[in-house]
Short mmCIF file of C-alpha atoms in Angstrom, two decimals:
data_model
loop_
_atom_site.label_atom_id
_atom_site.label_comp_id
_atom_site.label_asym_id
_atom_site.label_seq_id
_atom_site.Cartn_x
_atom_site.Cartn_y
_atom_site.Cartn_z
CA MET A 192 -41.58 8.72 8.07
CA GLN A 193 -41.77 10.79 4.93
CA THR A 194 -41.01 9.19 1.57
CA ASP A 195 -38.04 11.51 1.00
CA TRP A 196 -36.46 10.48 4.31
CA ILE A 197 -36.84 6.78 3.50
CA ILE A 198 -35.16 7.26 0.13
CA GLU A 199 -32.33 9.33 1.63
CA HIS A 200 -31.75 6.74 4.36
CA LEU A 201 -31.52 3.92 1.83
CA GLN A 202 -29.22 5.93 -0.47
CA ARG A 203 -26.87 6.51 2.43
CA CYS A 204 -26.82 2.91 3.68
CA LEU A 205 -26.71 0.84 0.49
CA LEU A 206 -23.16 -0.35 -0.20
CA ARG A 207 -22.16 -1.18 -3.76
CA ASP A 208 -19.10 -3.19 -2.76
CA GLY A 209 -20.15 -6.51 -4.25
CA GLN A 210 -20.14 -8.27 -0.86
CA THR A 211 -23.95 -8.51 -0.58
CA THR A 212 -26.49 -8.09 -3.38
CA LEU A 213 -28.34 -4.79 -3.46
CA GLY A 214 -31.66 -6.62 -3.23
CA GLN A 215 -30.62 -8.39 -0.04
CA GLN A 216 -29.36 -5.11 1.43
CA LEU A 217 -32.62 -3.33 0.59
CA TYR A 218 -34.68 -6.08 2.22
CA ARG A 219 -32.54 -6.08 5.38
CA LEU A 220 -32.43 -2.29 5.70
CA LEU A 221 -36.22 -1.99 5.46
CA ARG A 222 -36.76 -4.92 7.82
CA GLU A 223 -34.46 -3.45 10.47
CA ALA A 224 -36.05 -0.01 10.12
CA ILE A 225 -39.45 -1.62 10.79
CA ARG A 226 -38.22 -3.77 13.68
CA SER A 227 -36.58 -0.77 15.34
CA GLN A 228 -39.75 1.29 14.69
CA GLN A 229 -37.91 3.88 12.65
CA LEU A 230 -40.69 2.99 10.23
CA LYS A 231 -43.87 2.82 12.29
CA GLY A 232 -47.06 0.91 11.58
CA GLY A 233 -49.08 2.48 8.78
CA THR A 234 -46.14 4.33 7.19
CA ALA A 235 -46.44 4.42 3.41
CA LEU A 236 -43.42 3.17 1.47
CA PRO A 237 -42.32 4.77 -1.81
CA ALA A 238 -43.80 3.27 -4.97
CA SER A 239 -41.53 0.56 -6.35
CA ARG A 240 -40.86 2.51 -9.53
CA THR A 241 -40.00 5.68 -7.61
CA LEU A 242 -37.66 3.84 -5.23
CA ALA A 243 -35.98 1.95 -8.05
CA GLN A 244 -35.22 5.19 -9.92
CA ALA A 245 -33.96 6.96 -6.78
CA LEU A 246 -31.65 4.09 -5.82
CA GLN A 247 -30.61 3.30 -9.41
CA LEU A 248 -31.88 -0.25 -9.06
CA GLY A 249 -33.96 -2.44 -11.32
CA ARG A 250 -37.65 -2.30 -10.45
CA ASN A 251 -37.70 -6.08 -10.10
CA THR A 252 -35.05 -5.80 -7.38
CA VAL A 253 -37.28 -3.46 -5.37
CA LEU A 254 -40.37 -5.59 -5.98
CA ALA A 255 -38.53 -8.72 -4.78
CA ALA A 256 -37.59 -6.99 -1.51
CA TYR A 257 -41.15 -5.72 -1.03
CA ASP A 258 -42.60 -9.18 -1.78
CA GLN A 259 -40.34 -10.83 0.80
CA LEU A 260 -41.37 -8.30 3.46
CA LEU A 261 -45.03 -8.78 2.51
CA ALA A 262 -44.66 -12.56 2.85
CA GLU A 263 -43.08 -12.18 6.30
CA GLY A 264 -45.79 -9.80 7.51
CA TYR A 265 -43.70 -6.67 7.81
CA LEU A 266 -45.67 -4.93 5.05
CA HIS A 267 -49.19 -5.03 3.71
CA SER A 268 -50.59 -3.62 0.50
CA LYS A 269 -53.83 -1.86 -0.29
CA GLN A 270 -55.24 -2.12 -3.80
CA GLY A 271 -54.76 1.22 -5.52
CA ALA A 272 -53.30 2.87 -2.39
CA GLY A 273 -49.78 1.46 -2.10
CA THR A 274 -47.58 -0.50 0.29
CA PHE A 275 -47.52 0.19 4.03
CA VAL A 276 -45.76 -0.96 7.17
CA SER A 277 -47.93 -3.56 8.89
CA PRO A 278 -49.77 -2.17 11.94
CA LEU A 279 -49.86 -5.71 13.37
CA PHE A 280 -46.07 -5.88 13.56
CA ALA A 281 -45.89 -2.42 15.13
CA GLN A 282 -48.34 -3.48 17.86
CA GLN A 283 -46.34 -6.61 18.60
CA SER A 284 -42.97 -4.85 18.65
CA ALA A 285 -44.29 -2.19 20.99
CA HIS A 286 -44.62 -4.86 23.71
CA LEU A 287 -41.15 -6.26 23.26
CA PRO A 288 -38.58 -5.35 25.94
CA PRO A 289 -36.32 -2.50 24.87
CA THR A 290 -33.14 -3.58 23.10
CA MET A 291 -30.00 -2.53 24.94
CA PRO A 292 -26.98 -1.49 22.89
CA HIS A 293 -24.32 -4.24 22.72
CA ALA A 294 -26.73 -6.68 24.42
CA GLY A 295 -24.92 -9.93 25.21
CA LEU A 296 -21.43 -8.61 24.47
CA SER A 297 -18.70 -8.67 27.07
CA GLN A 298 -16.86 -5.46 27.90
CA ARG A 299 -14.01 -6.67 25.66
CA GLY A 300 -16.50 -7.44 22.90
CA GLN A 301 -17.93 -3.95 23.13
CA GLN A 302 -14.45 -2.45 22.89
CA LEU A 303 -13.56 -4.56 19.87
CA THR A 304 -16.79 -3.88 17.97
CA ALA A 305 -16.42 -0.17 18.70
CA GLN A 306 -13.28 -0.32 16.55
CA CYS A 307 -15.33 -1.39 13.52
CA ARG A 308 -15.81 2.23 12.55
CA LEU A 309 -14.17 2.19 9.14
CA PRO A 310 -15.65 0.35 6.14
CA THR A 311 -13.73 -2.68 4.91
CA GLY A 312 -13.90 -4.82 1.80
CA LEU A 313 -14.44 -1.85 -0.53
CA THR A 314 -13.04 -1.80 -4.04
CA GLY A 315 -12.48 1.01 -6.53
CA ALA A 316 -11.24 4.56 -6.09
CA PHE A 317 -9.73 5.17 -3.58
CA ALA A 318 -9.91 2.05 -1.39
CA PRO A 319 -6.50 1.66 0.31
CA GLY A 320 -4.49 -1.53 0.59
CA LEU A 321 -5.73 -3.11 -2.65
CA PRO A 322 -3.15 -4.23 -5.24
CA GLU A 323 -3.65 -4.32 -8.99
CA LEU A 324 -5.51 -7.56 -9.70
CA GLN A 325 -6.13 -7.48 -13.45
CA GLN A 326 -2.41 -7.62 -14.25
CA PHE A 327 -1.57 -10.41 -11.83
CA PRO A 328 -0.30 -13.50 -13.74
CA HIS A 329 -3.43 -15.55 -13.00
CA HIS A 330 -2.74 -18.25 -15.59
CA THR A 331 0.73 -18.90 -14.20
CA TRP A 332 -0.61 -19.06 -10.66
CA GLN A 333 -3.46 -21.41 -11.62
CA ARG A 334 -1.07 -23.68 -13.51
CA LEU A 335 1.26 -23.95 -10.52
CA GLN A 336 -1.66 -24.70 -8.21
CA GLN A 337 -3.02 -27.39 -10.53
CA VAL A 338 0.36 -29.08 -10.81
CA ARG A 339 0.94 -29.07 -7.07
CA SER A 340 -2.60 -30.28 -6.29
CA LYS A 341 -2.20 -33.24 -8.63
CA GLN A 342 1.18 -34.13 -7.18
CA ALA A 343 0.20 -33.63 -3.54
CA PRO A 344 1.11 -36.57 -1.26
CA ALA A 345 -1.70 -37.98 0.86
CA HIS A 346 -0.43 -36.48 4.14
CA TRP A 347 -0.85 -32.92 2.78
CA TRP A 348 -4.61 -33.30 3.14
CA HIS A 349 -4.36 -33.92 6.90
CA TYR A 350 -3.87 -31.44 9.74
CA GLN A 351 -0.33 -30.05 9.70
CA GLN A 352 1.88 -28.94 12.59
CA GLN A 353 5.17 -27.97 10.92
CA GLY A 354 4.62 -24.23 10.92
CA GLY A 355 4.46 -24.18 7.14
CA LEU A 356 5.65 -26.28 4.23
CA PRO A 357 9.47 -26.53 4.43
CA GLU A 358 9.81 -25.58 0.73
CA LEU A 359 7.92 -22.33 1.31
CA ARG A 360 9.83 -21.50 4.47
CA GLN A 361 13.08 -21.91 2.53
CA ALA A 362 11.80 -19.74 -0.33
CA VAL A 363 10.63 -17.01 2.06
CA CYS A 364 13.94 -17.14 3.93
CA ASP A 365 15.95 -16.73 0.72
CA TYR A 366 13.75 -13.85 -0.44
CA LEU A 367 13.96 -11.97 2.88
CA GLN A 368 17.72 -12.37 3.16
CA LEU A 369 18.24 -11.03 -0.36
CA SER A 370 15.63 -8.27 -0.61
CA ARG A 371 15.03 -7.13 2.97
CA SER A 372 18.38 -7.86 4.71
CA VAL A 373 16.58 -9.99 7.28
CA ARG A 374 18.83 -12.25 9.37
CA CYS A 375 17.09 -15.61 9.45
CA GLN A 376 17.17 -19.33 8.80
CA PRO A 377 14.24 -21.40 7.43
CA GLU A 378 13.59 -22.80 10.91
CA GLN A 379 12.75 -19.28 12.10
CA ILE A 380 9.99 -18.80 9.52
CA LEU A 381 6.42 -19.52 10.64
CA ILE A 382 3.82 -19.51 7.85
CA VAL A 383 0.45 -18.14 8.98
CA GLN A 384 -2.80 -17.10 7.34
CA GLY A 385 -2.10 -13.40 6.91
CA ALA A 386 -0.36 -10.63 8.80
CA GLN A 387 -3.38 -10.08 11.06
CA GLN A 388 -3.10 -13.61 12.41
CA ALA A 389 0.63 -13.10 12.86
CA LEU A 390 0.01 -10.03 15.02
CA GLU A 391 -2.59 -11.82 17.11
CA LEU A 392 -0.26 -14.76 17.75
CA ALA A 393 2.70 -12.57 18.69
CA ALA A 394 0.58 -10.48 21.06
CA ARG A 395 -0.88 -13.55 22.79
CA LEU A 396 2.51 -15.20 23.32
CA LEU A 397 4.66 -12.21 24.24
CA SER A 398 2.40 -10.21 26.54
CA ASP A 399 -0.13 -10.51 29.35
CA ALA A 400 -3.44 -8.73 29.72
CA GLY A 401 -2.87 -5.21 31.01
CA ASP A 402 0.66 -4.87 29.61
CA CYS A 403 1.48 -1.71 27.68
CA ALA A 404 1.92 -1.70 23.94
CA TRP A 405 3.28 1.33 22.14
CA MET A 406 1.39 2.05 18.93
CA GLU A 407 2.21 4.49 16.17
CA ASP A 408 -0.30 7.35 16.22
CA PRO A 409 -1.77 7.59 13.64
CA GLY A 410 -1.37 3.92 12.86
CA TYR A 411 -2.70 0.70 11.41
CA ILE A 412 -6.20 -0.09 12.67
CA GLY A 413 -5.77 -3.84 12.19
CA ALA A 414 -2.81 -3.87 14.56
CA GLN A 415 -4.71 -1.79 17.09
CA ALA A 416 -7.53 -4.36 17.02
CA ALA A 417 -5.19 -7.36 17.32
CA LEU A 418 -3.32 -5.98 20.31
CA GLN A 419 -6.42 -4.74 22.06
CA ALA A 420 -8.03 -8.18 21.60
CA ALA A 421 -5.04 -9.62 23.49
CA GLY A 422 -5.92 -7.39 26.44
CA LEU A 423 -3.06 -4.94 26.01
CA GLN A 424 -3.22 -1.32 27.07
CA LEU A 425 -2.57 0.65 23.89
CA ILE A 426 -0.29 3.65 24.36
CA PRO A 427 -0.37 6.08 21.40
CA VAL A 428 3.08 7.43 20.52
CA PRO A 429 3.22 10.32 18.02
CA VAL A 430 4.75 9.87 14.59
CA ASP A 431 6.95 12.64 13.20
CA GLU A 432 9.06 12.94 10.05
CA GLN A 433 11.42 10.24 11.39
CA GLY A 434 8.71 7.75 12.41
CA LEU A 435 7.54 6.76 15.89
CA ASN A 436 9.14 9.09 18.42
CA PRO A 437 10.06 7.33 21.69
CA ALA A 438 10.81 10.67 23.38
CA ALA A 439 7.16 11.65 22.97
CA ALA A 440 5.80 8.53 24.71
CA PRO A 441 3.98 9.12 28.02
CA VAL A 442 6.27 9.01 31.03
CA GLY A 443 6.11 5.71 32.88
CA SER A 444 4.53 3.74 30.04
CA THR A 445 7.19 1.03 29.83
CA PRO A 446 6.15 -1.07 26.82
CA ARG A 447 6.02 -4.82 26.66
CA LEU A 448 5.38 -4.58 22.91
CA ILE A 449 6.29 -1.88 20.40
CA TYR A 450 4.44 -2.10 17.09
CA ILE A 451 6.04 -0.24 14.17
CA THR A 452 5.96 -0.02 10.37
CA PRO A 453 9.44 1.49 9.91
CA SER A 454 10.02 0.96 6.19
CA HIS A 455 6.88 2.86 5.16
CA GLN A 456 4.81 4.00 8.12
CA TYR A 457 1.09 3.41 7.77
CA PRO A 458 -0.63 5.68 7.01
CA SER A 459 1.76 8.68 6.96
CA GLY A 460 4.30 7.06 4.61
CA VAL A 461 7.41 8.30 6.45
CA VAL A 462 10.51 6.12 6.68
CA MET A 463 11.99 5.65 10.14
CA SER A 464 15.47 7.15 10.33
CA LEU A 465 18.50 5.04 11.17
CA GLN A 466 19.04 6.97 14.40
CA ARG A 467 15.46 6.35 15.50
CA ARG A 468 15.77 2.64 14.66
CA LEU A 469 18.89 2.29 16.77
CA GLU A 470 17.20 4.17 19.64
CA LEU A 471 14.25 1.77 19.54
CA LEU A 472 16.48 -1.29 19.51
CA GLN A 473 18.37 0.03 22.53
CA LEU A 474 15.12 0.83 24.32
CA ALA A 475 13.80 -2.69 23.70
CA GLU A 476 16.97 -4.18 25.13
CA THR A 477 16.90 -1.92 28.19
CA CYS A 478 13.19 -2.36 28.94
CA ASN A 479 12.97 -6.05 28.02
CA SER A 480 10.45 -5.13 25.32
CA TRP A 481 9.57 -6.85 22.05
CA ILE A 482 9.44 -4.95 18.78
CA ILE A 483 6.91 -6.17 16.21
CA GLU A 484 8.14 -4.95 12.82
CA ASP A 485 5.32 -5.01 10.27
CA ASP A 486 7.03 -4.60 6.90
CA TYR A 487 3.97 -3.07 5.29
CA ASP A 488 4.24 -2.63 1.46
CA SER A 489 8.02 -2.25 1.77
CA GLU A 490 8.53 -3.69 -1.74
CA PHE A 491 7.14 -0.61 -3.43
CA ARG A 492 9.70 2.20 -3.54
CA TYR A 493 9.97 4.16 -6.76
CA ASP A 494 13.02 6.40 -6.28
CA THR A 495 15.47 4.15 -4.39
CA GLN A 496 15.96 0.52 -3.47
CA PRO A 497 13.63 -0.76 -0.70
CA ILE A 498 14.76 0.23 2.79
CA ALA A 499 16.49 -2.57 4.73
CA SER A 500 14.58 -4.08 7.64
CA LEU A 501 15.01 -2.99 11.24
CA GLN A 502 15.33 -6.66 12.17
CA GLY A 503 18.55 -6.86 10.18
CA LEU A 504 20.10 -4.17 12.40
CA ALA A 505 19.34 -5.90 15.68
CA SER A 506 22.33 -7.28 17.56
CA SER A 507 19.99 -9.00 20.01
CA GLU A 508 16.86 -11.06 19.47
CA ARG A 509 14.20 -8.49 20.37
CA VAL A 510 12.43 -8.15 17.00
CA ILE A 511 9.51 -10.18 15.59
CA TYR A 512 9.34 -9.57 11.84
CA VAL A 513 5.91 -9.82 10.14
CA GLY A 514 5.10 -9.89 6.44
CA THR A 515 2.30 -10.87 4.07
CA PHE A 516 1.82 -11.84 0.43
CA SER A 517 -1.69 -10.42 0.06
CA LYS A 518 -0.53 -6.85 -0.65
CA VAL A 519 1.85 -7.98 -3.38
CA MET A 520 -0.26 -10.72 -4.98
CA PHE A 521 -3.98 -10.64 -4.11
CA PRO A 522 -5.97 -10.23 -0.86
CA ALA A 523 -7.68 -13.64 -1.05
CA LEU A 524 -4.27 -15.30 -0.66
CA ARG A 525 -4.33 -15.64 3.09
CA LEU A 526 -0.65 -16.36 3.57
CA GLY A 527 1.76 -14.40 5.71
CA TYR A 528 4.77 -15.15 7.88
CA LEU A 529 6.70 -14.32 11.00
CA VAL A 530 10.44 -14.39 11.50
CA ILE A 531 10.93 -15.51 15.08
CA PRO A 532 14.11 -15.43 17.22
CA PRO A 533 15.64 -18.93 17.50
CA THR A 534 14.87 -19.17 21.22
CA LEU A 535 11.12 -18.80 20.54
CA THR A 536 10.59 -20.88 17.40
CA ASP A 537 9.47 -24.08 19.15
CA SER A 538 7.05 -22.18 21.38
CA PHE A 539 5.51 -20.24 18.49
CA ARG A 540 5.15 -23.35 16.35
CA ALA A 541 3.50 -25.32 19.16
CA ALA A 542 1.15 -22.45 20.02
CA TYR A 543 0.19 -21.96 16.40
CA ALA A 544 -0.72 -25.64 16.10
CA ARG A 545 -2.82 -25.34 19.28
CA PHE A 546 -4.66 -22.09 18.52
CA TYR A 547 -5.06 -22.26 14.74
CA ARG A 548 -4.89 -24.67 11.81
CA GLU A 549 -2.41 -24.46 8.96
CA GLY A 550 -3.63 -23.71 5.46
CA SER A 551 -3.36 -25.79 2.31
CA TYR A 552 0.10 -27.23 1.68
CA ALA A 553 -0.71 -27.52 -2.03
CA GLN A 554 -1.23 -23.75 -2.11
CA GLN A 555 1.93 -23.17 -0.09
CA ALA A 556 3.86 -25.38 -2.54
CA ALA A 557 2.50 -23.37 -5.47
CA LEU A 558 3.64 -20.16 -3.77
CA ALA A 559 7.10 -21.64 -3.20
CA ASP A 560 7.30 -22.44 -6.93
CA PHE A 561 5.99 -18.96 -7.78
CA ILE A 562 8.87 -17.44 -5.78
CA GLU A 563 11.62 -19.83 -6.80
CA GLN A 564 10.82 -19.67 -10.52
CA GLY A 565 11.12 -15.87 -10.50
CA HIS A 566 7.45 -15.02 -11.06
CA PHE A 567 7.17 -13.23 -7.71
CA ALA A 568 10.16 -10.94 -8.33
CA ARG A 569 8.99 -10.17 -11.89
CA HIS A 570 5.53 -9.29 -10.66
CA ILE A 571 6.97 -6.94 -8.03
CA ARG A 572 9.08 -5.19 -10.68
CA ARG A 573 6.06 -4.72 -12.95
CA MET A 574 3.86 -3.46 -10.13
CA ARG A 575 6.58 -1.12 -8.88
CA GLU A 576 6.58 0.66 -12.25
CA LEU A 577 2.79 0.61 -12.55
CA TYR A 578 2.23 2.00 -9.05
CA ARG A 579 4.82 4.70 -9.65
CA ILE A 580 2.85 5.86 -12.70
CA ARG A 581 -0.44 5.75 -10.82
CA GLN A 582 0.94 7.64 -7.85
CA GLN A 583 2.32 10.36 -10.12
CA LEU A 584 -1.03 10.60 -11.92
CA LEU A 585 -3.02 10.94 -8.70
CA ARG A 586 -0.55 13.44 -7.28
CA HIS A 587 -0.46 15.54 -10.47
CA THR A 588 -4.27 15.56 -10.89
CA LEU A 589 -5.01 16.64 -7.32
CA GLU A 590 -2.21 19.21 -7.18
CA HIS A 591 -3.33 20.72 -10.48
CA ALA A 592 -6.98 20.88 -9.31
CA LEU A 593 -6.46 21.97 -5.69
CA GLY A 594 -3.02 23.56 -5.62
CA SER A 595 -1.43 23.81 -2.20
CA ALA A 596 -4.75 23.91 -0.34
CA VAL A 597 -4.61 20.14 0.21
CA PRO A 598 -0.98 19.00 0.71
CA LEU A 599 -0.16 15.42 -0.24
CA SER A 600 2.23 13.13 1.59
CA ALA A 601 5.78 13.22 0.30
CA GLY A 602 7.83 10.25 -0.82
CA GLN A 603 7.91 7.93 -3.79
CA ALA A 604 6.66 4.72 -2.23
CA GLY A 605 3.69 2.63 -1.17
CA MET A 606 0.17 2.02 -2.38
CA HIS A 607 -1.58 5.15 -1.11
CA LEU A 608 -1.19 8.89 -0.58
CA VAL A 609 -2.41 10.95 2.35
CA ALA A 610 -4.20 14.21 1.55
CA ARG A 611 -4.05 16.57 4.53
CA LEU A 612 -7.16 18.70 5.02
CA PRO A 613 -7.61 22.06 6.74
CA ALA A 614 -8.77 21.77 10.36
CA HIS A 615 -12.30 22.95 9.57
CA VAL A 616 -12.93 20.15 7.03
CA ASP A 617 -14.47 17.08 8.69
CA ASP A 618 -12.84 14.06 7.00
CA GLN A 619 -15.50 11.67 8.35
CA GLN A 620 -18.31 13.76 6.89
CA LEU A 621 -16.44 14.16 3.61
CA SER A 622 -15.92 10.39 3.37
CA SER A 623 -19.65 9.77 3.86
CA LEU A 624 -20.49 12.35 1.21
CA ALA A 625 -17.98 10.89 -1.24
CA ALA A 626 -19.36 7.36 -0.76
CA ARG A 627 -22.54 8.49 -2.51
CA GLU A 628 -20.32 9.22 -5.50
CA GLN A 629 -18.71 5.76 -5.31
CA LEU A 630 -15.48 7.26 -3.94
CA TRP A 631 -14.13 5.26 -1.03
CA LEU A 632 -12.11 7.68 1.09
CA ARG A 633 -10.65 6.49 4.38
CA PRO A 634 -10.59 9.34 6.92
CA LEU A 635 -7.19 9.92 8.47
CA SER A 636 -8.75 10.87 11.81
CA GLY A 637 -9.98 7.30 12.21
CA HIS A 638 -6.38 6.07 12.46
CA TYR A 639 -5.66 7.98 15.68
CA LEU A 640 -5.97 6.39 19.10
CA GLN A 641 -6.17 9.76 20.80
CA GLN A 642 -7.56 13.12 19.68
CA PRO A 643 -6.69 13.44 15.98
CA GLU A 644 -3.98 15.99 15.28
CA GLN A 645 -4.75 16.11 11.57
CA ASN A 646 -7.80 15.59 9.39
CA GLY A 647 -7.10 14.00 6.05
CA LEU A 648 -7.83 11.26 3.56
CA VAL A 649 -6.00 7.99 2.87
CA LEU A 650 -6.21 7.55 -0.90
CA GLY A 651 -5.36 4.16 -2.35
CA TYR A 652 -4.28 4.15 -5.98
CA ALA A 653 -2.51 0.83 -6.56
CA GLY A 654 -5.61 -1.08 -7.63
CA VAL A 655 -7.25 1.74 -9.58
CA GLU A 656 -6.99 1.98 -13.38
CA GLU A 657 -5.47 5.21 -14.69
CA THR A 658 -8.61 6.60 -16.35
CA LEU A 659 -10.58 6.04 -13.15
CA ILE A 660 -7.83 7.68 -11.08
CA ARG A 661 -8.08 10.85 -13.16
CA GLN A 662 -11.89 10.93 -13.20
CA SER A 663 -12.21 10.16 -9.49
CA ALA A 664 -9.53 12.66 -8.46
CA LEU A 665 -11.33 15.42 -10.37
CA ARG A 666 -14.64 14.45 -8.76
CA LEU A 667 -12.99 14.51 -5.34
CA ALA A 668 -11.61 17.97 -6.09
CA GLN A 669 -15.12 19.14 -6.99
CA LEU A 670 -16.44 17.87 -3.66
CA LEU A 671 -13.58 19.48 -1.74
CA GLU A 672 -13.47 22.92 -3.33
CA PRO A 673 -16.60 24.33 -1.59
CA MET A 674 -15.23 23.20 1.78
CA LEU A 675 -11.82 24.82 1.51
#
C-alpha cells in the first residue's frame, strides 16, 4: 500500500463522534487492515509526524497506536528506516482459513446487521433526532433526582413488575389527555426504556413470524429494524402529501401491523390528513389489523397547536400509541411509554416483566415530579420557540445560497428538514464527502425499503447552535454547488 492510500483510508474511517477515542480508533483500524492483509507484510507506514499532521492528531496519539501495534507484533521498526508491517504476521495470516462474510450469524442476524448502514450516535451539524442539551434545566433535573433517591423506599431497589411507577403513569396519562387528546387511563400506560423497546414489545406480542407489516416508505429505520427482528414481512407503502397511502399498498398484502407517524411523518414531515386517518382506522377494523402510532416529535409545531393523536379518533381499540421522552429532554433518558387497549394491558405488563427489566423507580419518580411541577411543559415551550428560530435560520441560509435548486420540506414543525436533491446527485456519496468536513448528513435514500424515489438529505437542526447552523449550511452549499 502506498502512504497516500493509507492516509486517505484513515481520514475516511476515523469518526470524531466522541464515542471512542481517536487513538483507539487509529490502533484498531491499522490492526484490522493488517489482519485482513490490506496492509501486507513489509509495507512501510507513514512517519508518525506525517500521519499526525494529515489526520489532525497529536503526534503522541499516533506514537501510542504505533507502540501498541509494535508490542503486539503487528509492526516492526528499523533504525533510521521507519515502521513496517511485520512480515512474520503476514506469513502466519496467509495460512489462516479465509474469513467468510457474516461468519457465525444466522440468516436473521445477517438481515439485521445489513440494516446498520447509517451512522448513529453522531453529534453536531446536522445529526437528526438530537434535542438541544445545553439549555435543558439540568440543575432542576438533578435536584429532583437527588431528592427522590434519598427518599426512595427499600422496595424500589428490587426488580419491579408494575409496568412503571404509578405516579409516572398518572403523570403521563394526564399529559397525554391534555396535550395529545389521547383516550386513556393510568392502567393503560406501560413505562418502557425508550420507544425502540416499545416497538419491539408490540411487534412480538401482536404478530407472528411471517405476518405482513405495512411501513411508511420512506420511513423510520429504527421501526424497520424492530419489526424485522420480530420476523415480520415488511411491506413498503408510499407516503404522499397526506401521509401513508393505503390505496398504494401492494394488492393482497393484508397487514397484521401498520406502523405510522401521522402527526409528523418521519422523515418527510407531512401530517396525515383526517380523511386518511379515518380510512386507516376503518381498514384496521376490517382487516383485524393493529396500528402502531409513533407520535414522533409531535410536540414541536411552530405555526399551529400540535396535531391531535390518531388514537383519540379511534372508536375501537385497534391502536397502540407509542411515545418517548428522549427527544424532548435528552437521549440518555431511556424512558418511553405505550398506551395499550384495556383488553391487552395485563398481557403486555406480564410480557414486559418476562422479557425485560424495568428501569429505576427513583428516576421515574423524578420524571413524574418534573412533569407535575410544570418543568416539562415549560421546557417544551422554550424549545418550541428555539427550534422555530433554528429551522427558519437553516431554511433561510440554504435557500439564499442554493435558491430553488434544492427544495426543502414544507411545514413549520419537527427537529429536522429534508433537502431534496436532483436525481443525478448521489446522497450517499455526498454524505460521505461531508463527513470529512464534520457535517453529519443522513441520506434520504437510506430510509426507503424499496428503490428510492428521491435522493435527499435529512438535516437535523434542533441540537445545533445558531452560529454553527449558519456556518455549516454555507459549507454544505459549497459542497453541493459543483454537483448541481
